[in-house]
PDB file of C-alpha atoms in Angstrom:
ATOM      1  CA  MET A   1     -23.076  77.812 -20.551  1.00  0.00           C
ATOM      2  CA  ALA A   2     -21.197  75.019 -22.285  1.00  0.00           C
ATOM      3  CA  GLN A   3     -17.443  74.735 -21.897  1.00  0.00           C
ATOM      4  CA  LEU A   4     -15.358  73.218 -24.675  1.00  0.00           C
ATOM      5  CA  ARG A   5     -11.721  72.269 -24.244  1.00  0.00           C
ATOM      6  CA  ALA A   6      -9.113  71.999 -26.971  1.00  0.00           C
ATOM      7  CA  GLY A   7      -5.797  71.071 -25.403  1.00  0.00           C
ATOM      8  CA  ASN A   8      -5.108  73.777 -22.821  1.00  0.00           C
ATOM      9  CA  ALA A   9      -7.705  76.132 -24.335  1.00  0.00           C
ATOM     10  CA  LEU A  10     -11.185  76.650 -22.913  1.00  0.00           C
ATOM     11  CA  VAL A  11     -14.108  78.046 -24.941  1.00  0.00           C
ATOM     12  CA  ASN A  12     -17.307  79.076 -23.148  1.00  0.00           C
ATOM     13  CA  LEU A  13     -20.506  79.135 -25.228  1.00  0.00           C
ATOM     14  CA  VAL A  14     -23.473  81.010 -23.761  1.00  0.00           C
ATOM     15  CA  ASP A  15     -27.040  80.450 -24.979  1.00  0.00           C
ATOM     16  CA  ILE A  16     -28.576  83.941 -24.888  1.00  0.00           C
ATOM     17  CA  SER A  17     -32.056  82.576 -25.655  1.00  0.00           C
ATOM     18  CA  VAL A  18     -32.502  81.321 -22.080  1.00  0.00           C
ATOM     19  CA  PRO A  19     -32.759  83.416 -18.881  1.00  0.00           C
ATOM     20  CA  GLU A  20     -29.472  82.035 -17.486  1.00  0.00           C
ATOM     21  CA  GLY A  21     -27.630  83.503 -20.487  1.00  0.00           C
ATOM     22  CA  SER A  22     -29.137  86.976 -20.219  1.00  0.00           C
ATOM     23  CA  TRP A  23     -25.855  88.400 -18.891  1.00  0.00           C
ATOM     24  CA  ALA A  24     -24.310  87.825 -22.350  1.00  0.00           C
ATOM     25  CA  VAL A  25     -27.045  89.491 -24.433  1.00  0.00           C
ATOM     26  CA  PRO A  26     -25.460  92.257 -26.554  1.00  0.00           C
ATOM     27  CA  GLY A  27     -26.343  95.776 -25.477  1.00  0.00           C
ATOM     28  CA  VAL A  28     -26.780  97.002 -29.052  1.00  0.00           C
ATOM     29  CA  ALA A  29     -29.139  96.090 -31.891  1.00  0.00           C
ATOM     30  CA  GLY A  30     -27.499  93.562 -34.188  1.00  0.00           C
ATOM     31  CA  GLY A  31     -25.264  92.478 -31.343  1.00  0.00           C
ATOM     32  CA  ARG A  32     -21.718  91.336 -31.320  1.00  0.00           C
ATOM     33  CA  ASN A  33     -20.381  88.022 -32.456  1.00  0.00           C
ATOM     34  CA  MET A  34     -18.648  87.390 -29.130  1.00  0.00           C
ATOM     35  CA  ASP A  35     -18.617  88.644 -25.561  1.00  0.00           C
ATOM     36  CA  HIS A  36     -14.811  88.656 -25.241  1.00  0.00           C
ATOM     37  CA  PHE A  37     -11.747  86.598 -25.897  1.00  0.00           C
ATOM     38  CA  CYS A  38      -9.113  85.592 -23.402  1.00  0.00           C
ATOM     39  CA  ILE A  39      -5.349  85.666 -23.644  1.00  0.00           C
ATOM     40  CA  ALA A  40      -3.581  83.497 -21.074  1.00  0.00           C
ATOM     41  CA  ILE A  41      -0.530  85.385 -19.864  1.00  0.00           C
ATOM     42  CA  GLY A  42       2.447  84.017 -17.955  1.00  0.00           C
ATOM     43  CA  ARG A  43       3.782  85.019 -14.577  1.00  0.00           C
ATOM     44  CA  HIS A  44       4.150  88.777 -14.390  1.00  0.00           C
ATOM     45  CA  ASP A  45       4.496  91.750 -12.081  1.00  0.00           C
ATOM     46  CA  GLU A  46       0.873  92.881 -11.662  1.00  0.00           C
ATOM     47  CA  ALA A  47       1.816  96.472 -10.786  1.00  0.00           C
ATOM     48  CA  ALA A  48       4.063  96.679 -13.864  1.00  0.00           C
ATOM     49  CA  LEU A  49       1.259  95.324 -16.081  1.00  0.00           C
ATOM     50  CA  ARG A  50      -1.190  97.894 -14.716  1.00  0.00           C
ATOM     51  CA  SER A  51       1.366 100.658 -15.196  1.00  0.00           C
ATOM     52  CA  HIS A  52       2.078  99.550 -18.769  1.00  0.00           C
ATOM     53  CA  LEU A  53      -1.626  99.506 -19.654  1.00  0.00           C
ATOM     54  CA  ALA A  54      -2.153 102.966 -18.128  1.00  0.00           C
ATOM     55  CA  ALA A  55       0.916 104.386 -19.896  1.00  0.00           C
ATOM     56  CA  HIS A  56      -0.605 103.308 -23.203  1.00  0.00           C
ATOM     57  CA  GLY A  57      -4.079 104.656 -22.419  1.00  0.00           C
ATOM     58  CA  VAL A  58      -5.623 101.203 -21.994  1.00  0.00           C
ATOM     59  CA  GLU A  59      -8.426 101.379 -19.432  1.00  0.00           C
ATOM     60  CA  ILE A  60      -9.157  98.372 -17.243  1.00  0.00           C
ATOM     61  CA  ILE A  61     -12.935  97.963 -17.573  1.00  0.00           C
ATOM     62  CA  GLU A  62     -13.398  95.029 -15.193  1.00  0.00           C
ATOM     63  CA  GLU A  63     -11.442  92.730 -12.912  1.00  0.00           C
ATOM     64  CA  SER A  64     -12.358  89.439 -11.324  1.00  0.00           C
ATOM     65  CA  PHE A  65     -10.786  86.415  -9.717  1.00  0.00           C
ATOM     66  CA  HIS A  66     -12.303  83.213 -11.074  1.00  0.00           C
ATOM     67  CA  ALA A  67     -11.636  79.771 -12.547  1.00  0.00           C
ATOM     68  CA  GLY A  68     -10.520  79.197 -16.097  1.00  0.00           C
ATOM     69  CA  ALA A  69      -8.772  76.559 -18.179  1.00  0.00           C
ATOM     70  CA  ARG A  70      -5.676  76.765 -15.933  1.00  0.00           C
ATOM     71  CA  GLY A  71      -7.454  77.228 -12.598  1.00  0.00           C
ATOM     72  CA  GLU A  72      -8.344  80.236 -10.438  1.00  0.00           C
ATOM     73  CA  SER A  73      -6.531  83.487 -11.133  1.00  0.00           C
ATOM     74  CA  LEU A  74      -6.967  87.208 -11.699  1.00  0.00           C
ATOM     75  CA  SER A  75      -8.579  88.317 -14.957  1.00  0.00           C
ATOM     76  CA  ILE A  76      -8.167  91.887 -16.173  1.00  0.00           C
ATOM     77  CA  TYR A  77     -10.521  93.017 -18.940  1.00  0.00           C
ATOM     78  CA  VAL A  78      -9.600  95.746 -21.446  1.00  0.00           C
ATOM     79  CA  ARG A  79     -10.838  96.876 -24.882  1.00  0.00           C
ATOM     80  CA  ASP A  80      -8.802  96.752 -28.060  1.00  0.00           C
ATOM     81  CA  PRO A  81      -8.898  99.708 -30.504  1.00  0.00           C
ATOM     82  CA  SER A  82     -11.939  98.144 -32.247  1.00  0.00           C
ATOM     83  CA  GLY A  83     -13.890  97.941 -28.988  1.00  0.00           C
ATOM     84  CA  ASN A  84     -13.566  94.179 -28.503  1.00  0.00           C
ATOM     85  CA  VAL A  85     -13.189  93.052 -24.894  1.00  0.00           C
ATOM     86  CA  ILE A  86      -9.988  91.172 -24.147  1.00  0.00           C
ATOM     87  CA  GLU A  87      -9.485  89.199 -20.937  1.00  0.00           C
ATOM     88  CA  LEU A  88      -5.871  89.037 -19.747  1.00  0.00           C
ATOM     89  CA  LYS A  89      -5.831  85.921 -17.545  1.00  0.00           C
ATOM     90  CA  GLY A  90      -2.845  85.350 -15.335  1.00  0.00           C
ATOM     91  CA  PRO A  91      -1.595  81.974 -14.166  1.00  0.00           C
ATOM     92  CA  PRO A  92      -2.991  80.398 -11.010  1.00  0.00           C
ATOM     93  CA  GLY A  93      -1.285  81.418  -7.780  1.00  0.00           C
TER      94      GLY A  93
END
């Protein structure tokens, strides 16, 4: 994986032609043009965010705590109406 920075933004590029990039291989013929995109969100009430997503029928499909452009923090992954995965990345603790 290569990481590119543009100001405060971080773009990860994954080479799916090598074994280390197999986790990003699309699960459908023809594939997707991206794995997901990330929106950096500000400080928030996590319970309120979860409640808001649930109230609007937005399912959390994955969660993880890992590093990003701003440091380690919780990432919550959801799908938009078109099926694209969106990572909501909170600020570091």
